Amino acid sequence: MRRSIGDISFSVINYMFLAALGMITVYPFLNLLAISFNDSLDSLRGAVYVFPNEFTLDNYRVVFKSDSLLHAGILSVARTVLGTALSVLCTAMLAYTLSRREYMFRKPINLILIVSMYLNGGIIPTYLLIKNLGMTNTFWVYIIPGLISVFNVIIIRSYFEQLPEGLIESAKVEGASDISILFRVILPISLPVISTITLFVAVGHWSSWFDNYLYNSKENLSVLQYELMKILIQSTNQVSSNATGYVDKNVLAQTTPQSIRATLTVIVTMPIIFIYPFLQKYFIKGMTVGAMKE
Amino acid sequence: MKKLLAITLVLTLSTFSLAGCGSKNSETTDDTGPVKYTISTTDPKMKADTKIQKMISEKTGVEFEYMPVIGGADQAKQKYEIWLASEDYPDIVNMGVDNISKYRDGGALQPMEDLIDQYGPNIKKKFGKFYDLLRDKDGHIYSLGNVNLSKETPANVQGSFVVQYDVLKEAGYPQIKTLDQLFDVLQAYVTKHPTMDGKETIAFSGAGADLTYNNPSVNAAGLPDHGRFSIDSDNNVHVALTSDYTKKYYGFLNKLQNAGMLDKEIFSLNYETASTKLAQGRILAGFFPQWVLGGPESSLIAAGKTDREFAKFPLYFDENVQDHSNTVTPSSSGNNWAITKNAKHPERIIQYLDYLFTDEGQKLISWGIEGQHYDVVEGKRVRKEEVNNQIKGDPDYLINEGLASSNSMFSFGDGAKLDDGDYATPLTADAIAGNYDDATKDILKKYNKKIWADFLAKPEYIPAYLWQLNAPEKSTAIMKKMEQAWQKETPKMILAKTQGEFDAAWNSYVGQLDQAGLKNLEQMWTEKWKQYIEVYNKATQK
Amino acid sequence: MGLSLIIKESPYILHEGRLGDYSMHMKMEASRTVAREGSNKRKSYFRKMGRQYQLILLSIPFVLILILFNYVPLWGWIMAFQNYSPAKGITGSSFVGLENFTMLFEDDQFFRVLRNTLVMSILSLVTGFVCAIVLALLLNEVRASFFKRTIQTLTYIPHFVSMVVIANIVLTFLSPDGGFINTLLMNMGFIKEPIYFMGKGEWFWVIHTLVGLWKEIGWSTIIYLAVIAGLNQEVYEAADVDGANRFNKIWHITIPGIMPTAMILLILSVGSIINAGYESQFLLSNPLVIDYSEVLDLYALNLSFGSQQYSAGVALSIFKSIVSVILVVMVNYAARRTGKSGVF
């Protein structure tokens, strides 16, 4: 196709702008990456930008010294995989029913959902509820209470509503049930939104620690983020409290909270960055809905 | 809920009726059999199975499982509240007096006094005349902290006004006693060295509101650290924020500001950004306690800039200020242990604590195991050289060995002596001096001192710090309001261009604090303090 | 509604031929409804339930879970009318009527803090909304797949960097003591004296908004990219045949295509403008700008260390919930009135 000058100059400016934006937004992470591989005492002087000045693996050594990380890591993966799978599945099912205009309970359910987004009973009643359900000190407390995210339901619902009505109608004519319409017709052509929601939910599971802190005090139920949080707090404690009285300047600074925090951020974010492209391909490239219409 | 209530009831009953006798729970059958208690900790890496803990457990049969309470103050508070509301608290809670009183009001705690009478002879003996201070208004003892038996200044205490070694060197190692003397020395240095490594030299800086305005003004007036308060000789409590000495200190900061010597961004520096500047060696002086300075000084040493380390000593408004800031109190802890209703056989916990209050227990928790962590040389305990090296090389060493644990808070105090006449803890002047680098030793030699603590005034005995007492009801709300005005208004005085502007800002500020309920607050605290003094006098004059 | 309705406004729809199907379907649905009206209502109600049992099966269990975890704990709202103490519980704490609410509204700080919360939320909401869509559109115009994917990945990364780190980077960059921005401006001759950016109250809102944008723009773009990816490619192809240029296509196909989702996101976030959190404001704040930086949630936190701590916090939470629900209902109503689809 012939391209006009305006078109080309738009492209050039667009590429340049996006490249600049990419550099600006990636800076904080590059900075953390550099700090995590840099001598912590050198980092303290504030002259580390995107490359380490004095390369070292000490920060990682300090973090990985903790013996509970492997178990917590496995639990985190289990939680993320199981939690995400269940949550996305249930969210999609609920969203599907709400996208069906003829569904008789559509309005009341919508109302219940939306209003719930803005209500908060407080931390004590929630805790007592979860305790009375017998869910404290169980794995399920990570999965069940947050199973349905209303925000995600609404997003998926609105996507489903945009799909051509004819798809469902023709499936119905062929005698398909709602369940099989959802799984055979709707979900296969909804990969962009499903992968997006999968990303949101998975990141949420992967990075949460507060539920662990509140509800599960047994160490064998600790998730990675919680263990890492403990390491960070420990390194801050080492600086701020001399409760033991033995803190002197020679003891203090093998690592600094700043370097530990950078290292932890890198450790937590890396898996997300590596898994991301697999989800990304579903929503970055245009899908041909039409091709699947028939 | 009901089930839990029933269990608690049964446990409580069994505690009282079956103490010492056999119960169905095989774990807790006799006085020395193994028993495990859960205990809260704000130190998430605390280990319950260290060498030293095992040794103490062998003697007492008591083991622990830590329940971490982490996060900022609000997250910790949430956890305590949830525990209290759900009765899920651990057997032992280790927390501040304000939280302990909430637990007490909620009926979650078991009184200790009868158990101490029966099982805690050493606790009673060591607290001595201070024992009755542990009692609450209702006569019960709900929590236990340490007793401070030290009569001297702990060797690691140091002044928080800090000045770079090089500044002192260029000035010819003068005796600096007052803020004005400091000002002159700094001015001379900045004029000579306006920049450092291409960046501006900063004569004076700070980090965070407390370290910038509150603590230094109390310090420069030579007063004991009662937080945001001071107490006069008639035991009346005054708010420090509007005092004459605070005004004087703001005047000093204002003088620095108008001379262009105050850090340009002093109001927006946090501990991290301030640490960076300190580590660059660009800050010549300021008010920084060791926990801020530690990292930056290590960084300076690592970079070979030992002339940028900091001398630490007290400074005053003028030569006539009498220094009462170096104080000793009956107990140095802000946190205490309390036994909750969830604990079976609370007498076992008291027995455990009683062991910690013996000299044998003290040696274990502070010095460690003889032959492994320390030797006795010519009748004196000396920490092993390899232990010292380990501590330097591994920040977790103390925790992993058990030399830093929940037990540590029951130490008799650095500088205290055991019955054998030797120190209760390894933190002695010799040990501290041994850790200094050469530059530090040199500069101390110029001033004829061995350690930074030598610059401090003679220790004085005071009944308590105000912040060790329970805040009066409704006082925190007023304090919050006053702090808001304080944070907001203080910069106006420091940035004032003229004396008139300064005075106007000061008057408006004092007016705002008055309006927030300053008088009321002082009255509440005075009442509280006088009550305490009464108890203190009665207890100690027995 | 959705795509079909919007496409109706698009000139390229004529090649598509789907509109006919859709309007036919609507007519059929309408006639069915009319026919149903006559029969016994209750009977038809149960018959309908029977017919829709799969839909009920796919929704009711999850609605129950949601009610359990989101509505049941609302008994905690009783605490707002008490002087609650966790130790005494709901049954043991004394009732104080509306005292906790009046305490909130009587505080002269309250309305200043409320103003800051609303201004900063609205600024973040508007800029975040517009910029995320623009970025999605710009990314969508990139043909080189690798470049597109890389930039998209780079822009969302700051979402994972904690606010503490971001705040310190900002403070260092804007520092009047050799900060990057000041050095740059001075070297270029724009200013003679460094500017204390963080010390100016009026600037705080702007800085806070820009920082939020920087951190979250890539993350909030993802959802729009997904919606764009789901748009019907045939419509674009048809537009090409009609000789539409790039801007025509963006304006007439892409933007209308993402509008329903955008509207929904907008409505939902309007509901939470009062729920702005406090972390970023707190970390960027300092005593000089406190009049502009203090927000409701931080104020609540300060309150919670005060006397009637727990109850006052719950009272504030109720206030926020009520405001949120009112806002959402209003905006939703407005959206429906203007012909766009609402959330419910």
PDB file of N, CA, C and O in Angstrom, chain A residues 3 7 11 14 24-25 97 101-104 112 114 116 118 120 124 154 157 159 169 177-179 196 276 280 284 287 289, chain C residues 1 18 25 52 54-55 59 68 71 77 138 148-149 152-153 155-156 158 214 225-226 229-230 246 257 264 268 310 321 343:
ATOM      1  N   ARG A   3       2.054   4.809   1.043  1.00  0.00           N
ATOM      2  CA  ARG A   3       1.902   5.519   2.311  1.00  0.00           C
ATOM      3  C   ARG A   3       2.201   6.994   2.110  1.00  0.00           C
ATOM      4  O   ARG A   3       3.173   7.367   1.460  1.00  0.00           O
ATOM      5  N   ASP A   7       1.576  10.003   6.918  1.00  0.00           N
ATOM      6  CA  ASP A   7       1.554   8.690   7.532  1.00  0.00           C
ATOM      7  C   ASP A   7       2.933   8.296   8.029  1.00  0.00           C
ATOM      8  O   ASP A   7       3.105   7.835   9.162  1.00  0.00           O
ATOM      9  N   SER A  11       4.454   7.839  11.824  1.00  0.00           N
ATOM     10  CA  SER A  11       5.125   6.621  12.292  1.00  0.00           C
ATOM     11  C   SER A  11       6.444   6.940  12.961  1.00  0.00           C
ATOM     12  O   SER A  11       6.755   6.428  14.041  1.00  0.00           O
ATOM     13  N   ASN A  14       5.902   8.610  16.236  1.00  0.00           N
ATOM     14  CA  ASN A  14       5.329   7.623  17.145  1.00  0.00           C
ATOM     15  C   ASN A  14       6.408   6.694  17.704  1.00  0.00           C
ATOM     16  O   ASN A  14       6.509   6.492  18.913  1.00  0.00           O
ATOM     17  N   ILE A  24      12.040   5.919  29.799  1.00  0.00           N
ATOM     18  CA  ILE A  24      11.702   6.586  31.062  1.00  0.00           C
ATOM     19  C   ILE A  24      11.052   5.613  32.040  1.00  0.00           C
ATOM     20  O   ILE A  24      11.360   5.612  33.228  1.00  0.00           O
ATOM     21  N   THR A  25      10.170   4.780  31.527  1.00  0.00           N
ATOM     22  CA  THR A  25       9.444   3.906  32.449  1.00  0.00           C
ATOM     23  C   THR A  25      10.290   2.722  32.916  1.00  0.00           C
ATOM     24  O   THR A  25      10.060   2.192  33.987  1.00  0.00           O
ATOM     25  N   THR A  97     -22.835 -15.280  32.414  1.00  0.00           N
ATOM     26  CA  THR A  97     -24.273 -15.206  32.707  1.00  0.00           C
ATOM     27  C   THR A  97     -24.748 -13.757  32.682  1.00  0.00           C
ATOM     28  O   THR A  97     -25.856 -13.468  32.240  1.00  0.00           O
ATOM     29  N   ARG A 101     -28.397 -11.102  28.022  1.00  0.00           N
ATOM     30  CA  ARG A 101     -29.436 -10.124  28.285  1.00  0.00           C
ATOM     31  C   ARG A 101     -30.719 -10.763  28.829  1.00  0.00           C
ATOM     32  O   ARG A 101     -31.463 -10.154  29.575  1.00  0.00           O
ATOM     33  N   GLU A 102     -30.954 -11.998  28.449  1.00  0.00           N
ATOM     34  CA  GLU A 102     -32.230 -12.584  28.846  1.00  0.00           C
ATOM     35  C   GLU A 102     -32.178 -13.193  30.254  1.00  0.00           C
ATOM     36  O   GLU A 102     -33.185 -13.633  30.772  1.00  0.00           O
ATOM     37  N   TYR A 103     -30.997 -13.219  30.862  1.00  0.00           N
ATOM     38  CA  TYR A 103     -30.863 -13.867  32.161  1.00  0.00           C
ATOM     39  C   TYR A 103     -31.683 -13.120  33.220  1.00  0.00           C
ATOM     40  O   TYR A 103     -31.518 -11.918  33.422  1.00  0.00           O
ATOM     41  N   MET A 104     -32.549 -13.855  33.885  1.00  0.00           N
ATOM     42  CA  MET A 104     -33.547 -13.211  34.740  1.00  0.00           C
ATOM     43  C   MET A 104     -32.955 -12.529  35.976  1.00  0.00           C
ATOM     44  O   MET A 104     -33.500 -11.555  36.466  1.00  0.00           O
ATOM     45  N   ILE A 112     -25.670  -6.216  43.154  1.00  0.00           N
ATOM     46  CA  ILE A 112     -24.948  -6.778  44.309  1.00  0.00           C
ATOM     47  C   ILE A 112     -23.445  -6.698  44.089  1.00  0.00           C
ATOM     48  O   ILE A 112     -22.677  -6.314  44.969  1.00  0.00           O
ATOM     49  N   ILE A 114     -21.626  -4.687  41.957  1.00  0.00           N
ATOM     50  CA  ILE A 114     -21.031  -3.355  41.884  1.00  0.00           C
ATOM     51  C   ILE A 114     -20.954  -2.719  43.264  1.00  0.00           C
ATOM     52  O   ILE A 114     -19.922  -2.178  43.653  1.00  0.00           O
ATOM     53  N   SER A 116     -20.783  -4.079  46.097  1.00  0.00           N
ATOM     54  CA  SER A 116     -19.804  -4.735  46.979  1.00  0.00           C
ATOM     55  C   SER A 116     -18.394  -4.181  46.791  1.00  0.00           C
ATOM     56  O   SER A 116     -17.572  -4.259  47.685  1.00  0.00           O
ATOM     57  N   TYR A 118     -17.474  -1.258  46.819  1.00  0.00           N
ATOM     58  CA  TYR A 118     -17.190  -0.057  47.604  1.00  0.00           C
ATOM     59  C   TYR A 118     -17.481  -0.235  49.086  1.00  0.00           C
ATOM     60  O   TYR A 118     -17.494   0.715  49.838  1.00  0.00           O
ATOM     61  N   ASN A 120     -16.741  -2.086  52.834  1.00  0.00           N
ATOM     62  CA  ASN A 120     -15.646  -2.671  53.573  1.00  0.00           C
ATOM     63  C   ASN A 120     -16.072  -2.811  55.022  1.00  0.00           C
ATOM     64  O   ASN A 120     -16.318  -1.826  55.701  1.00  0.00           O
ATOM     65  N   ILE A 124     -11.470  -6.540  61.463  1.00  0.00           N
ATOM     66  CA  ILE A 124     -11.816  -7.469  62.551  1.00  0.00           C
ATOM     67  C   ILE A 124     -12.994  -8.376  62.165  1.00  0.00           C
ATOM     68  O   ILE A 124     -12.892  -9.595  62.299  1.00  0.00           O
ATOM     69  N   ILE A 154     -16.688  -7.520  35.577  1.00  0.00           N
ATOM     70  CA  ILE A 154     -17.246  -6.457  34.728  1.00  0.00           C
ATOM     71  C   ILE A 154     -16.472  -6.354  33.413  1.00  0.00           C
ATOM     72  O   ILE A 154     -17.054  -6.198  32.333  1.00  0.00           O
ATOM     73  N   ARG A 157     -17.339  -9.332  31.289  1.00  0.00           N
ATOM     74  CA  ARG A 157     -18.722  -9.187  30.857  1.00  0.00           C
ATOM     75  C   ARG A 157     -18.806  -8.224  29.685  1.00  0.00           C
ATOM     76  O   ARG A 157     -19.433  -8.499  28.660  1.00  0.00           O
ATOM     77  N   TYR A 159     -16.604  -7.413  27.589  1.00  0.00           N
ATOM     78  CA  TYR A 159     -15.995  -7.999  26.390  1.00  0.00           C
ATOM     79  C   TYR A 159     -16.952  -8.980  25.721  1.00  0.00           C
ATOM     80  O   TYR A 159     -17.163  -8.950  24.511  1.00  0.00           O
ATOM     81  N   GLU A 169     -26.670 -17.170  19.083  1.00  0.00           N
ATOM     82  CA  GLU A 169     -27.949 -17.562  18.494  1.00  0.00           C
ATOM     83  C   GLU A 169     -27.810 -18.831  17.649  1.00  0.00           C
ATOM     84  O   GLU A 169     -28.567 -19.775  17.805  1.00  0.00           O
ATOM     85  N   SER A 177     -26.052 -26.105  24.897  1.00  0.00           N
ATOM     86  CA  SER A 177     -26.435 -25.576  26.204  1.00  0.00           C
ATOM     87  C   SER A 177     -25.567 -24.362  26.511  1.00  0.00           C
ATOM     88  O   SER A 177     -24.562 -24.112  25.851  1.00  0.00           O
ATOM     89  N   ASP A 178     -25.952 -23.611  27.557  1.00  0.00           N
ATOM     90  CA  ASP A 178     -25.177 -22.427  27.917  1.00  0.00           C
ATOM     91  C   ASP A 178     -23.746 -22.786  28.270  1.00  0.00           C
ATOM     92  O   ASP A 178     -22.805 -22.089  27.905  1.00  0.00           O
ATOM     93  N   ILE A 179     -23.606 -23.897  29.012  1.00  0.00           N
ATOM     94  CA  ILE A 179     -22.256 -24.283  29.423  1.00  0.00           C
ATOM     95  C   ILE A 179     -21.390 -24.577  28.213  1.00  0.00           C
ATOM     96  O   ILE A 179     -20.248 -24.125  28.131  1.00  0.00           O
ATOM     97  N   THR A 196      -5.644 -11.224  29.658  1.00  0.00           N
ATOM     98  CA  THR A 196      -5.422 -10.013  30.450  1.00  0.00           C
ATOM     99  C   THR A 196      -5.838 -10.234  31.906  1.00  0.00           C
ATOM    100  O   THR A 196      -5.103  -9.905  32.836  1.00  0.00           O
ATOM    101  N   TYR A 276       5.410 -13.154  31.103  1.00  0.00           N
ATOM    102  CA  TYR A 276       4.585 -12.169  30.426  1.00  0.00           C
ATOM    103  C   TYR A 276       4.422 -12.374  28.922  1.00  0.00           C
ATOM    104  O   TYR A 276       3.295 -12.337  28.412  1.00  0.00           O
ATOM    105  N   GLN A 280       1.179 -12.100  26.704  1.00  0.00           N
ATOM    106  CA  GLN A 280       1.164 -10.889  25.888  1.00  0.00           C
ATOM    107  C   GLN A 280       0.742 -11.164  24.457  1.00  0.00           C
ATOM    108  O   GLN A 280       0.020 -10.385  23.850  1.00  0.00           O
ATOM    109  N   ILE A 284      -1.667  -8.547  22.347  1.00  0.00           N
ATOM    110  CA  ILE A 284      -0.953  -7.488  21.652  1.00  0.00           C
ATOM    111  C   ILE A 284      -1.187  -7.572  20.148  1.00  0.00           C
ATOM    112  O   ILE A 284      -1.199  -6.599  19.438  1.00  0.00           O
ATOM    113  N   MET A 287      -6.614 -10.055  17.007  1.00  0.00           N
ATOM    114  CA  MET A 287      -7.202 -11.362  16.755  1.00  0.00           C
ATOM    115  C   MET A 287      -8.241 -11.200  15.659  1.00  0.00           C
ATOM    116  O   MET A 287      -8.912 -10.195  15.578  1.00  0.00           O
ATOM    117  N   VAL A 289     -11.481 -11.981  14.988  1.00  0.00           N
ATOM    118  CA  VAL A 289     -12.726 -12.519  15.513  1.00  0.00           C
ATOM    119  C   VAL A 289     -13.566 -13.060  14.367  1.00  0.00           C
ATOM    120  O   VAL A 289     -14.175 -14.105  14.451  1.00  0.00           O
TER     121      VAL A 289
ATOM    122  N   MET C   1     -25.664  -4.080  23.977  1.00  0.00           N
ATOM    123  CA  MET C   1     -25.090  -3.015  23.142  1.00  0.00           C
ATOM    124  C   MET C   1     -23.795  -3.492  22.530  1.00  0.00           C
ATOM    125  O   MET C   1     -23.697  -4.484  21.872  1.00  0.00           O
ATOM    126  N   ARG C  18     -23.426  -7.293   9.136  1.00  0.00           N
ATOM    127  CA  ARG C  18     -23.851  -7.981  10.332  1.00  0.00           C
ATOM    128  C   ARG C  18     -24.997  -7.248  11.029  1.00  0.00           C
ATOM    129  O   ARG C  18     -25.735  -7.820  11.805  1.00  0.00           O
ATOM    130  N   HIS C  25     -32.544  -9.866  15.177  1.00  0.00           N
ATOM    131  CA  HIS C  25     -32.548 -10.564  16.459  1.00  0.00           C
ATOM    132  C   HIS C  25     -33.275  -9.736  17.517  1.00  0.00           C
ATOM    133  O   HIS C  25     -34.056 -10.250  18.295  1.00  0.00           O
ATOM    134  N   GLN C  52     -33.445 -21.407  32.437  1.00  0.00           N
ATOM    135  CA  GLN C  52     -32.136 -20.764  32.610  1.00  0.00           C
ATOM    136  C   GLN C  52     -31.313 -21.442  33.704  1.00  0.00           C
ATOM    137  O   GLN C  52     -30.409 -20.819  34.272  1.00  0.00           O
ATOM    138  N   GLN C  54     -28.959 -23.419  33.799  1.00  0.00           N
ATOM    139  CA  GLN C  54     -27.496 -23.429  33.636  1.00  0.00           C
ATOM    140  C   GLN C  54     -26.899 -22.064  33.973  1.00  0.00           C
ATOM    141  O   GLN C  54     -25.841 -21.974  34.602  1.00  0.00           O
ATOM    142  N   LEU C  55     -27.586 -21.031  33.557  1.00  0.00           N
ATOM    143  CA  LEU C  55     -27.101 -19.691  33.890  1.00  0.00           C
ATOM    144  C   LEU C  55     -27.105 -19.494  35.398  1.00  0.00           C
ATOM    145  O   LEU C  55     -26.168 -18.929  35.980  1.00  0.00           O
ATOM    146  N   SER C  59     -23.852 -18.860  38.040  1.00  0.00           N
ATOM    147  CA  SER C  59     -23.691 -17.560  38.693  1.00  0.00           C
ATOM    148  C   SER C  59     -23.966 -17.592  40.201  1.00  0.00           C
ATOM    149  O   SER C  59     -23.167 -17.061  40.979  1.00  0.00           O
ATOM    150  N   LEU C  68     -20.931 -13.663  51.007  1.00  0.00           N
ATOM    151  CA  LEU C  68     -20.330 -14.142  52.250  1.00  0.00           C
ATOM    152  C   LEU C  68     -19.134 -13.278  52.651  1.00  0.00           C
ATOM    153  O   LEU C  68     -19.024 -12.829  53.784  1.00  0.00           O
ATOM    154  N   TYR C  71     -20.350  -8.965  52.135  1.00  0.00           N
ATOM    155  CA  TYR C  71     -21.478  -8.356  52.826  1.00  0.00           C
ATOM    156  C   TYR C  71     -21.605  -8.801  54.275  1.00  0.00           C
ATOM    157  O   TYR C  71     -21.967  -8.009  55.136  1.00  0.00           O
ATOM    158  N   TRP C  77     -20.048  -2.596  60.818  1.00  0.00           N
ATOM    159  CA  TRP C  77     -20.421  -1.185  60.759  1.00  0.00           C
ATOM    160  C   TRP C  77     -21.059  -0.707  62.050  1.00  0.00           C
ATOM    161  O   TRP C  77     -21.090   0.487  62.330  1.00  0.00           O
ATOM    162  N   LEU C 138      -1.478   4.448  20.309  1.00  0.00           N
ATOM    163  CA  LEU C 138      -0.162   4.620  19.688  1.00  0.00           C
ATOM    164  C   LEU C 138       0.521   3.270  19.506  1.00  0.00           C
ATOM    165  O   LEU C 138       1.103   2.984  18.454  1.00  0.00           O
ATOM    166  N   LYS C 148       6.812  -3.279  19.338  1.00  0.00           N
ATOM    167  CA  LYS C 148       5.559  -3.070  20.057  1.00  0.00           C
ATOM    168  C   LYS C 148       5.549  -3.845  21.379  1.00  0.00           C
ATOM    169  O   LYS C 148       5.235  -3.318  22.438  1.00  0.00           O
ATOM    170  N   ARG C 149       5.941  -5.093  21.302  1.00  0.00           N
ATOM    171  CA  ARG C 149       5.938  -5.923  22.501  1.00  0.00           C
ATOM    172  C   ARG C 149       6.954  -5.441  23.513  1.00  0.00           C
ATOM    173  O   ARG C 149       6.716  -5.443  24.722  1.00  0.00           O
ATOM    174  N   GLN C 152       5.768  -2.219  25.135  1.00  0.00           N
ATOM    175  CA  GLN C 152       4.659  -2.502  26.025  1.00  0.00           C
ATOM    176  C   GLN C 152       5.160  -3.114  27.342  1.00  0.00           C
ATOM    177  O   GLN C 152       4.707  -2.766  28.414  1.00  0.00           O
ATOM    178  N   THR C 153       6.139  -3.999  27.226  1.00  0.00           N
ATOM    179  CA  THR C 153       6.709  -4.600  28.434  1.00  0.00           C
ATOM    180  C   THR C 153       7.432  -3.551  29.278  1.00  0.00           C
ATOM    181  O   THR C 153       7.279  -3.513  30.496  1.00  0.00           O
ATOM    182  N   THR C 155       6.915  -0.393  29.492  1.00  0.00           N
ATOM    183  CA  THR C 155       6.072   0.609  30.153  1.00  0.00           C
ATOM    184  C   THR C 155       5.338   0.057  31.361  1.00  0.00           C
ATOM    185  O   THR C 155       4.982   0.815  32.245  1.00  0.00           O
ATOM    186  N   TYR C 156       5.105  -1.235  31.412  1.00  0.00           N
ATOM    187  CA  TYR C 156       4.332  -1.695  32.559  1.00  0.00           C
ATOM    188  C   TYR C 156       5.211  -2.091  33.746  1.00  0.00           C
ATOM    189  O   TYR C 156       4.715  -2.300  34.843  1.00  0.00           O
ATOM    190  N   PRO C 158       7.251  -0.437  35.811  1.00  0.00           N
ATOM    191  CA  PRO C 158       7.251   0.320  37.077  1.00  0.00           C
ATOM    192  C   PRO C 158       6.101  -0.069  38.012  1.00  0.00           C
ATOM    193  O   PRO C 158       6.171   0.193  39.206  1.00  0.00           O
ATOM    194  N   TRP C 214       3.467   7.933  35.541  1.00  0.00           N
ATOM    195  CA  TRP C 214       4.713   7.264  35.186  1.00  0.00           C
ATOM    196  C   TRP C 214       4.686   5.806  35.655  1.00  0.00           C
ATOM    197  O   TRP C 214       5.056   4.886  34.931  1.00  0.00           O
ATOM    198  N   LEU C 225      -5.441  -2.559  25.277  1.00  0.00           N
ATOM    199  CA  LEU C 225      -4.829  -3.349  24.205  1.00  0.00           C
ATOM    200  C   LEU C 225      -5.628  -4.630  23.969  1.00  0.00           C
ATOM    201  O   LEU C 225      -5.845  -5.048  22.835  1.00  0.00           O
ATOM    202  N   ALA C 226      -6.071  -5.226  25.076  1.00  0.00           N
ATOM    203  CA  ALA C 226      -6.847  -6.456  24.931  1.00  0.00           C
ATOM    204  C   ALA C 226      -8.145  -6.186  24.183  1.00  0.00           C
ATOM    205  O   ALA C 226      -8.551  -6.969  23.323  1.00  0.00           O
ATOM    206  N   ALA C 229      -7.408  -5.680  20.608  1.00  0.00           N
ATOM    207  CA  ALA C 229      -7.090  -6.953  19.978  1.00  0.00           C
ATOM    208  C   ALA C 229      -8.359  -7.735  19.644  1.00  0.00           C
ATOM    209  O   ALA C 229      -8.378  -8.548  18.727  1.00  0.00           O
ATOM    210  N   GLY C 230      -9.406  -7.485  20.424  1.00  0.00           N
ATOM    211  CA  GLY C 230     -10.643  -8.213  20.183  1.00  0.00           C
ATOM    212  C   GLY C 230     -11.540  -7.582  19.127  1.00  0.00           C
ATOM    213  O   GLY C 230     -12.562  -8.153  18.751  1.00  0.00           O
ATOM    214  N   ARG C 246      -5.208   6.271   8.285  1.00  0.00           N
ATOM    215  CA  ARG C 246      -4.946   5.810   9.639  1.00  0.00           C
ATOM    216  C   ARG C 246      -5.828   6.519  10.679  1.00  0.00           C
ATOM    217  O   ARG C 246      -6.398   5.887  11.558  1.00  0.00           O
ATOM    218  N   GLY C 257     -14.656   1.379  19.391  1.00  0.00           N
ATOM    219  CA  GLY C 257     -14.562  -0.010  19.834  1.00  0.00           C
ATOM    220  C   GLY C 257     -14.162  -0.148  21.285  1.00  0.00           C
ATOM    221  O   GLY C 257     -14.623  -1.047  21.992  1.00  0.00           O
ATOM    222  N   ILE C 264     -16.922   1.858  31.198  1.00  0.00           N
ATOM    223  CA  ILE C 264     -17.101   1.043  32.389  1.00  0.00           C
ATOM    224  C   ILE C 264     -15.973   1.279  33.389  1.00  0.00           C
ATOM    225  O   ILE C 264     -16.200   1.487  34.579  1.00  0.00           O
ATOM    226  N   LEU C 268     -16.420   2.852  37.133  1.00  0.00           N
ATOM    227  CA  LEU C 268     -15.944   2.145  38.319  1.00  0.00           C
ATOM    228  C   LEU C 268     -14.923   2.978  39.079  1.00  0.00           C
ATOM    229  O   LEU C 268     -14.910   3.002  40.310  1.00  0.00           O
ATOM    230  N   TYR C 310     -10.742   2.699  66.877  1.00  0.00           N
ATOM    231  CA  TYR C 310     -11.289   1.771  65.902  1.00  0.00           C
ATOM    232  C   TYR C 310     -12.584   2.299  65.314  1.00  0.00           C
ATOM    233  O   TYR C 310     -12.806   2.274  64.115  1.00  0.00           O
ATOM    234  N   SER C 321     -17.852   4.655  51.819  1.00  0.00           N
ATOM    235  CA  SER C 321     -18.694   3.720  51.078  1.00  0.00           C
ATOM    236  C   SER C 321     -19.923   4.418  50.526  1.00  0.00           C
ATOM    237  O   SER C 321     -20.283   4.249  49.361  1.00  0.00           O
ATOM    238  N   VAL C 343     -22.797   0.544  33.748  1.00  0.00           N
ATOM    239  CA  VAL C 343     -22.217  -0.673  34.318  1.00  0.00           C
ATOM    240  C   VAL C 343     -23.315  -1.626  34.784  1.00  0.00           C
ATOM    241  O   VAL C 343     -23.186  -2.821  34.718  1.00  0.00           O
TER     242      VAL C 343
END
